Structures are given as structure tokens and as C-alpha cells.
XYZ file of C-alpha atoms in Angstrom:
458
model
C -44.361 116.582 -175.489
C -45.382 113.145 -176.253
C -43.484 110.311 -174.962
C -42.769 106.808 -176.827
C -41.669 103.430 -176.077
C -37.927 102.196 -176.650
C -39.212 99.130 -178.228
C -41.680 101.265 -180.439
C -45.090 99.143 -179.780
C -47.176 102.035 -178.045
C -48.870 105.197 -179.526
C -47.635 108.388 -178.425
C -48.378 109.792 -174.806
C -48.613 112.794 -173.012
C -46.563 113.338 -169.950
C -49.183 112.231 -167.289
C -49.990 109.173 -169.322
C -46.481 108.159 -169.251
C -46.025 108.961 -165.599
C -48.965 106.457 -164.921
C -48.068 103.823 -167.587
C -44.072 103.406 -165.780
C -43.073 100.376 -167.952
C -44.725 100.657 -171.246
C -47.305 98.279 -172.603
C -44.953 96.901 -174.833
C -42.081 95.626 -172.369
C -40.018 98.948 -173.224
C -38.808 102.052 -171.533
C -40.687 105.145 -172.082
C -38.762 108.169 -173.598
C -39.771 111.758 -174.884
C -40.259 111.771 -178.672
C -37.698 114.694 -178.683
C -35.030 115.674 -176.631
C -35.649 119.876 -176.201
C -32.259 121.795 -177.049
C -31.152 124.549 -174.740
C -28.574 127.286 -176.213
C -26.079 129.118 -174.286
C -27.838 132.118 -173.503
C -30.531 130.128 -171.907
C -28.275 128.015 -169.602
C -26.452 131.262 -168.595
C -29.780 132.802 -167.661
C -30.470 129.602 -165.504
C -27.262 128.882 -164.345
C -27.758 130.726 -160.618
C -31.443 129.827 -160.235
C -32.547 128.577 -156.809
C -33.083 124.662 -157.202
C -36.799 125.040 -157.205
C -37.026 127.499 -160.211
C -34.646 125.684 -162.120
C -36.859 122.421 -161.773
C -39.864 124.097 -162.690
C -38.087 125.332 -166.031
C -36.644 122.304 -166.849
C -39.424 119.738 -165.777
C -41.852 122.343 -167.394
C -40.638 121.582 -170.951
C -41.305 117.849 -170.426
C -44.761 117.999 -168.671
C -46.894 120.010 -170.864
C -49.691 118.884 -170.189
C -49.793 120.039 -166.266
C -50.770 123.712 -165.827
C -48.119 125.684 -164.926
C -49.299 126.727 -161.473
C -50.178 123.182 -160.449
C -46.642 121.920 -161.462
C -44.757 124.223 -159.968
C -46.661 123.447 -156.553
C -45.689 119.863 -156.803
C -42.268 121.168 -157.116
C -42.515 123.254 -154.160
C -43.865 120.715 -151.580
C -42.029 117.940 -153.363
C -38.116 119.831 -152.188
C -39.948 121.583 -149.295
C -39.249 118.068 -147.290
C -35.354 118.669 -147.963
C -33.601 120.048 -144.975
C -31.053 122.065 -147.116
C -31.969 125.161 -148.637
C -29.661 124.479 -151.786
C -31.441 120.957 -151.885
C -28.367 119.736 -153.528
C -25.491 121.630 -152.507
C -21.898 121.518 -154.236
C -18.870 121.320 -151.803
C -15.263 121.527 -153.104
C -13.061 118.589 -150.940
C -9.470 117.542 -152.439
C -9.691 118.903 -155.777
C -12.913 117.452 -156.396
C -16.690 119.093 -156.272
C -19.149 116.774 -154.481
C -22.725 117.197 -154.918
C -24.677 116.553 -151.914
C -27.727 114.264 -152.782
C -28.642 113.084 -149.587
C -30.084 116.182 -147.684
C -33.843 114.973 -148.300
C -36.328 112.868 -146.097
C -34.706 109.067 -146.273
C -31.192 110.767 -146.670
C -30.761 109.230 -149.657
C -30.263 110.823 -153.816
C -33.285 108.302 -154.660
C -35.450 111.443 -152.389
C -34.888 113.899 -155.118
C -36.732 112.253 -157.731
C -39.378 110.253 -155.354
C -40.952 112.969 -153.565
C -41.631 114.552 -156.681
C -43.065 110.786 -158.232
C -45.551 110.772 -154.694
C -47.064 114.254 -155.218
C -47.245 113.233 -158.732
C -49.213 110.393 -158.495
C -51.584 111.577 -155.604
C -52.337 114.682 -157.918
C -52.838 112.168 -160.913
C -54.972 109.613 -158.976
C -56.915 112.559 -157.920
C -57.724 114.069 -161.214
C -58.862 110.913 -162.705
C -60.664 109.556 -159.207
C -58.196 106.123 -159.474
C -56.267 104.037 -156.964
C -52.839 102.683 -157.522
C -50.809 99.448 -156.094
C -47.475 100.765 -156.497
C -45.054 97.619 -157.081
C -41.171 98.279 -157.112
C -37.762 96.814 -156.141
C -34.464 98.191 -154.171
C -31.130 97.715 -153.553
C -31.281 99.619 -150.824
C -32.256 103.242 -150.911
C -35.336 103.358 -153.518
C -37.267 101.470 -151.398
C -37.261 103.851 -148.268
C -37.206 107.122 -150.666
C -40.568 105.545 -152.648
C -42.451 104.911 -149.233
C -41.623 108.387 -147.970
C -43.182 109.495 -150.715
C -46.360 107.899 -150.859
C -46.842 106.833 -147.147
C -50.055 107.740 -145.841
C -51.326 109.249 -149.310
C -54.592 108.569 -150.548
C -55.441 106.265 -153.094
C -52.034 104.398 -153.260
C -51.069 101.356 -151.537
C -47.130 100.513 -152.011
C -45.320 96.904 -152.145
C -41.519 97.139 -152.149
C -39.557 94.015 -152.538
C -35.640 94.097 -151.008
C -32.898 91.569 -150.842
C -33.464 89.941 -147.643
C -30.292 90.653 -145.661
C -28.168 92.177 -148.276
C -29.140 96.016 -148.124
C -27.501 97.670 -144.923
C -29.507 97.424 -141.677
C -30.528 100.825 -141.636
C -31.832 100.721 -144.785
C -33.764 97.963 -143.995
C -35.044 99.639 -140.608
C -36.129 102.773 -142.912
C -38.563 100.762 -144.687
C -40.144 98.196 -142.308
C -40.517 100.679 -139.925
C -42.864 102.458 -141.832
C -46.234 101.185 -140.061
C -48.772 102.805 -142.527
C -51.470 100.891 -143.620
C -51.127 101.376 -147.254
C -47.189 99.907 -147.095
C -45.873 96.715 -147.663
C -42.283 95.396 -147.415
C -41.270 92.280 -148.891
C -38.148 90.628 -147.908
C -37.148 88.204 -150.771
C -35.156 85.491 -150.167
C -32.351 86.090 -153.174
C -30.374 89.107 -154.828
C -31.977 92.723 -156.086
C -32.003 91.008 -159.773
C -34.316 88.778 -158.622
C -36.874 91.527 -156.923
C -36.330 93.133 -160.261
C -36.951 90.191 -162.716
C -40.383 89.600 -160.416
C -41.324 93.120 -160.495
C -40.882 93.529 -164.103
C -42.922 90.064 -164.928
C -45.198 91.364 -163.107
C -45.361 94.482 -164.962
C -45.365 92.163 -168.312
C -48.095 90.524 -167.337
C -50.924 93.231 -168.467
C -54.365 91.523 -167.324
C -52.504 91.563 -163.790
C -51.232 94.840 -164.601
C -53.984 96.221 -165.167
C -57.099 94.898 -162.421
C -54.684 96.274 -159.908
C -53.622 99.125 -161.255
C -49.817 98.601 -161.025
C -47.694 101.569 -161.031
C -44.150 102.051 -160.940
C -41.497 103.701 -159.161
C -38.369 101.975 -159.850
C -36.189 104.422 -162.232
C -38.306 102.565 -164.941
C -40.369 105.498 -164.250
C -39.744 108.284 -166.716
C -40.692 110.823 -163.693
C -37.945 109.312 -162.247
C -35.062 110.284 -164.881
C -36.953 113.678 -165.557
C -36.359 114.610 -162.024
C -32.719 113.974 -161.471
C -31.914 115.671 -164.501
C -32.258 119.126 -162.763
C -29.339 118.432 -160.339
C -26.449 118.309 -163.222
C -28.014 121.558 -164.346
C -27.896 122.916 -161.182
C -24.227 121.677 -159.837
C -23.311 123.073 -163.160
C -24.476 126.672 -162.464
C -22.869 126.479 -159.030
C -19.284 126.365 -160.342
C -16.650 128.777 -160.524
C -16.578 128.999 -163.676
C -19.476 127.722 -166.386
C -17.040 125.572 -168.800
C -16.993 121.966 -169.443
C -17.260 119.402 -166.563
C -16.500 115.648 -166.015
C -19.604 113.990 -163.756
C -18.725 111.106 -161.634
C -21.533 108.491 -160.989
C -21.324 105.734 -158.682
C -24.358 103.466 -160.510
C -25.336 100.076 -161.101
C -28.757 100.708 -162.741
C -27.811 103.335 -165.538
C -30.212 105.411 -164.256
C -28.354 108.052 -162.400
C -25.958 108.414 -165.070
C -28.564 108.218 -168.294
C -29.934 111.875 -166.240
C -26.645 112.720 -167.010
C -26.638 111.943 -170.794
C -30.111 113.793 -171.275
C -28.637 116.872 -169.412
C -25.600 116.469 -171.865
C -28.268 115.750 -174.854
C -30.289 118.739 -173.980
C -27.031 121.213 -174.571
C -25.457 120.915 -170.906
C -21.335 121.462 -171.957
C -20.631 117.686 -170.080
C -16.992 116.751 -171.263
C -17.554 113.230 -170.155
C -19.976 111.061 -167.925
C -17.512 108.777 -165.585
C -19.145 105.723 -165.074
C -18.286 104.202 -161.810
C -18.839 101.061 -160.375
C -17.872 97.952 -157.645
C -17.078 94.280 -158.330
C -20.373 93.831 -160.139
C -18.576 95.975 -163.152
C -21.162 94.630 -166.370
C -21.362 98.653 -167.163
C -17.588 98.894 -166.868
C -17.388 96.426 -168.939
C -19.841 97.402 -171.605
C -17.930 101.147 -171.793
C -14.370 99.789 -171.632
C -14.818 96.489 -174.053
C -18.458 96.649 -175.015
C -18.882 93.665 -173.188
C -22.280 93.356 -171.768
C -22.712 89.804 -170.121
C -24.573 88.903 -167.143
C -22.331 87.535 -164.052
C -22.945 86.825 -160.474
C -23.975 89.327 -158.267
C -21.402 90.140 -155.199
C -22.206 91.340 -152.122
C -19.953 94.054 -151.429
C -19.940 97.315 -149.074
C -21.927 99.546 -151.654
C -25.026 97.322 -152.040
C -27.368 99.669 -153.919
C -24.671 98.962 -156.659
C -24.945 95.111 -156.316
C -26.925 94.837 -159.978
C -25.827 93.043 -162.831
C -29.174 93.792 -165.087
C -28.850 97.578 -165.547
C -32.652 98.192 -166.623
C -32.318 101.944 -167.641
C -29.409 101.030 -170.124
C -32.028 99.845 -172.324
C -32.963 104.286 -172.563
C -29.767 104.743 -173.212
C -29.464 101.693 -176.188
C -32.264 103.442 -177.719
C -30.268 106.145 -178.773
C -27.248 104.385 -179.372
C -29.053 102.131 -181.870
C -29.782 105.474 -183.508
C -33.682 105.416 -182.474
C -34.287 102.173 -183.706
C -36.432 100.255 -182.093
C -35.971 97.223 -183.909
C -32.346 97.351 -182.848
C -33.877 97.593 -179.144
C -36.129 94.895 -179.145
C -33.643 92.100 -180.817
C -31.230 93.222 -178.595
C -32.976 92.431 -175.224
C -34.580 89.158 -176.703
C -30.740 88.258 -177.449
C -29.979 89.167 -173.513
C -33.042 86.849 -172.616
C -31.305 83.874 -174.812
C -27.885 83.851 -174.007
C -27.143 86.407 -171.416
C -25.896 88.973 -173.721
C -25.911 91.517 -175.736
C -23.035 91.645 -178.842
C -22.186 95.482 -180.412
C -20.786 96.421 -183.363
C -16.543 98.192 -183.112
C -18.414 101.408 -184.148
C -20.957 101.278 -181.287
C -18.554 100.748 -178.979
C -17.032 103.424 -180.109
C -19.462 105.699 -180.055
C -19.839 104.737 -176.289
C -15.927 105.438 -175.527
C -16.855 109.052 -177.012
C -19.483 109.754 -174.405
C -18.545 107.594 -171.456
C -15.386 106.886 -169.479
C -15.705 103.698 -166.774
C -13.638 103.040 -163.853
C -14.188 99.900 -161.585
C -13.379 100.377 -157.779
C -13.536 97.072 -155.601
C -14.105 96.764 -152.044
C -10.523 97.436 -150.915
C -10.321 100.514 -152.844
C -13.601 102.110 -151.635
C -12.526 101.947 -148.083
C -9.091 103.099 -147.987
C -10.846 106.087 -150.339
C -13.257 106.545 -147.374
C -10.358 106.640 -144.833
C -7.439 108.351 -147.287
C -10.346 111.252 -147.901
C -11.420 111.493 -144.485
C -7.763 111.988 -143.003
C -7.212 114.641 -145.625
C -10.386 116.622 -145.779
C -12.189 115.550 -142.383
C -15.114 114.808 -144.869
C -16.833 111.367 -144.595
C -17.671 109.692 -147.464
C -20.599 106.403 -147.832
C -19.212 103.759 -149.676
C -21.002 104.792 -153.166
C -19.588 108.195 -153.099
C -16.215 106.892 -152.702
C -16.609 104.224 -155.301
C -17.285 107.844 -157.586
C -14.452 109.551 -156.071
C -12.031 106.845 -156.298
C -13.004 106.800 -160.146
C -12.467 110.223 -160.275
C -9.080 110.391 -158.783
C -8.033 107.839 -160.944
C -9.371 108.770 -164.466
C -9.382 112.549 -164.634
C -6.907 113.594 -161.641
C -6.264 117.181 -162.266
C -9.262 118.113 -164.206
C -10.572 121.388 -162.919
C -14.018 120.608 -162.958
C -15.203 116.984 -161.818
C -18.110 116.657 -159.921
C -18.643 114.026 -158.189
C -22.334 112.781 -157.118
C -22.769 111.752 -153.175
C -25.771 109.524 -153.268
C -26.286 109.025 -149.586
C -25.202 110.054 -146.312
C -22.466 107.973 -144.962
C -24.918 107.234 -141.315
C -26.577 104.944 -143.713
C -23.596 102.523 -144.385
C -22.105 102.687 -140.826
C -20.404 99.354 -140.532
C -18.481 100.195 -143.634
C -17.325 103.382 -142.836
C -16.305 102.237 -139.369
C -14.525 99.890 -140.982
C -12.455 102.306 -143.014
C -11.701 104.919 -140.379
C -12.408 103.140 -137.097
C -15.413 105.067 -136.181
C -18.662 105.359 -137.308
C -20.555 108.040 -139.104
C -22.693 110.268 -136.602
C -26.355 109.212 -136.970
C -28.143 112.025 -137.460
C -31.898 112.299 -135.501
C -33.774 110.675 -138.330
C -31.594 107.581 -138.286
C -30.831 107.438 -134.708
C -34.437 107.586 -133.894
C -35.096 103.851 -136.041
C -33.221 101.942 -133.651
C -35.670 99.836 -131.562
C -38.569 100.802 -133.514
C -41.168 98.111 -134.403
C -41.125 96.809 -137.807
C -43.237 94.833 -140.542
C -42.291 92.610 -143.348
C -42.564 89.775 -145.137
C -40.216 87.183 -145.964
C -40.708 84.860 -148.880
C -38.972 83.412 -151.662
C -37.877 84.568 -154.844
C -40.905 83.376 -156.283
C -43.556 85.965 -158.393
C -46.311 83.993 -157.749
C -46.413 84.421 -154.342
C -45.625 87.938 -154.364
C -48.731 87.890 -157.065
C -50.677 86.204 -154.308
C -49.435 88.975 -151.470
C -50.297 92.070 -153.657
C -53.888 90.585 -154.478
C -54.458 89.971 -150.691
C -53.447 93.213 -149.763
C -54.088 95.770 -152.499
């Protein structure tokens, strides 16, 4: 399996090089040259496999340059850190299925990908005799999951940017209380989009990227998306009947739902992908009317979705534009110049044939946490509540609706307490964070300051 860029200006590379490159050197995002196709017999055979076996079967289709025994060991080690034997269990509540993706070390869905990516990096760096400086931006959960994936690992430093005072307190503690020598936290005085723009700008500084061996853990890294494809297949296989399914995905960056699009493209019988957003609804506007125009970021109780610039949308647009890299390049030049991308009526119609979308504001989010808890006793985190409310509004009564539960509710205790009158019970690993020593650099949203810090600490 070879990999290419959405912008068309890199020679095809193998999986290992794709993982190490992160962002393509032409500024695009990396994708496989072709998407493997699975027939119904294969889907049926894989439908009841344990999580790790399923992950091996799917990932091995894409990671063809890693020996099977090594890949299996990497996958087993990655998911051996999850506290639930099913890794991502499926539960049914109030007529919808909830796919619990929060049983990893940092209690967020990002662990599913970042435990694997951390082990892949360590494996590849050792194989190549190289070192890496990981540079990433987070709106909340990616940072702590990335840090958990690489803390203490050989040949790796990690630099994570988060928007100062705009993550939940627990999310910030999960990052800043990790004092390993190879971990560096930067609190940027700005928004997540500011953090992400700094990271992308530094990756596009090819001389700096090469000199300091920058590596990517954000969902711009292909391995992140690939790892997330697995749980769509796993959820479908755990349904009482393996028919058409609707997945409701709370998303701000389009990475998680793009993994669902890939699963569908491989042959998984997905009827619709329901894209759920909060007030920062650029993606909902894109699906509903083709309006992809940048607005101002609004702070909400679901901070991991407080995003305007959805970096993973570029991967989907490559397919929407019929795999035409020139059209992708012009679209993103247009976005940079005008703050928007204009789509044809035919393109909008095609988007709507594959996605549904729903905007769920803060009032509805809190109401959903409260009502769902009252009816079922189950506590939703605010991001998951956005996805559940979208499902209840858009596809109510559908027999197979799977809502992705992206984080443990205790990570957002203030929002949960506002909704149900009491905070979610803290699991032991979160309770242990209180009063811990922390380390973090606060700095202005200035790429030169970040660049100087990386140079000093690398």
C-alpha cells in the first residue's frame, strides 16, 4: 500500500514513511492510493472478532511494510492499556446504542489512536536510529492522550499547545501534571485554531521541520485516522443484526467522522453519517447548505469542538473533488484568501447524500445530559450529549443508531454538575490529579515564540 498527498505533489510513499511524515511536505494530508474493499463474507467473518484481532486485520491492509508479527505486537501492546476487556464496548440506552470510546489511559477516544501511534513512533525511530520532536495542538483531549502515548519513550520529545484556560480544568491537569523530561506543555493565549495554525505553519517550514525532526500526533497523521476506522467495524459487529447503521459523531475537526467515511468506503453498511456540532457549526453549515465560511470561535461546555477550521475536512474534499489534487489546492488557496470555500450545487448534493448534520447548542446539550440521566441513569459527557441529541432529533426511531461517546463525563465535571446537580464520580486516575505538581509555559499566540521554545528544549 502506497500513500499520496491530497495536494498531489509528493511521490508515493510507504506506510512507515507516511506515519513519520505526518503532514505531507507539500502542505497536504496523506491518504492511501486506493481504499481496500471488503465483501459481505469478510465483514461477516470479522463481525465477532475480539477488538485486537479486528484491529490487526484492518490495519494490516494499510500497513503492508510492517511485518505481521511486529504489527500484532504493537496492536496488542497499545490496547493492553485499556481497562475494559472489549476496548470500546457498545451499550444500549434509551433506544440508541452508545459506543464507549473512553476506556483508555486518559479516558478519551483519542487514546484509541494515540496509544498505537506512540508505539509506532518508538518502533520506527528505533528501527531507523532517529529521534523525533512531536509538535501538536489540542482543544482538550488530544494533548493528554498524545502525552500518555509517548511519555518516557526513547528518542521522542513532545511539545503540546493548548488554548490557555479554554480546556476543562481536568483536561489541563492531565497534560500539565506529567513531569517526564520529554514532555513540554505550552498554554497559548488564544483559541485552539490559533494553536493549530502555529503547528501547521511550523510543519510547513520545511527547513525547520527537517532540522528538528518534527513529528505529528494531531489527526493530520494518517495513523490516527486509520486506528479510528477499527471501532466503526467493531460497533457494527456488536449490533443484534448486522444491517444498515447510522453513526452519530460529535466532531469539530472532522477526523473522527472521516474515519467513519473510510469505513463506509471500505464496504461497511453505513446508511448515514450524522455529523453533530455545537455552536461552532461550520461543519453543519457545510453539510446543510455548502456554506464553509470561517466564523468566530465561541466557547462552550463542549470545548473539544470549539473549532472553526476543520483540518481533516481536506481528506474528504479530495474524494468529493473526484481525487483531483489541483481542485484541492485551489480550494485551500481560496480559503486562505477569502475565509471560505465555494462548492457547486452538485458537490453539495453529494455531501448530503453521505452525511446528515445537526447543530446542538449549549442549552440543548445540558438538557440532554439531564434528561438522559433521568431516564436511564447514564451520565453523558457534553460532547457525547451533542451526538445523542442529534440522533434523537434527526434519526429518532431508527433501529440501529450508534452514538460515539468520546470522553468520560468526569472530565467535564462542571458541565455535568450544571446539568444534573452533581458532578460525575471521578475515576481513581482523575481523582489522583488533584493537588499534583504541574509544569507549563504560557505564551502569546506567536509562532516565533513557539519555534524558539522548541529549539531550546529539543
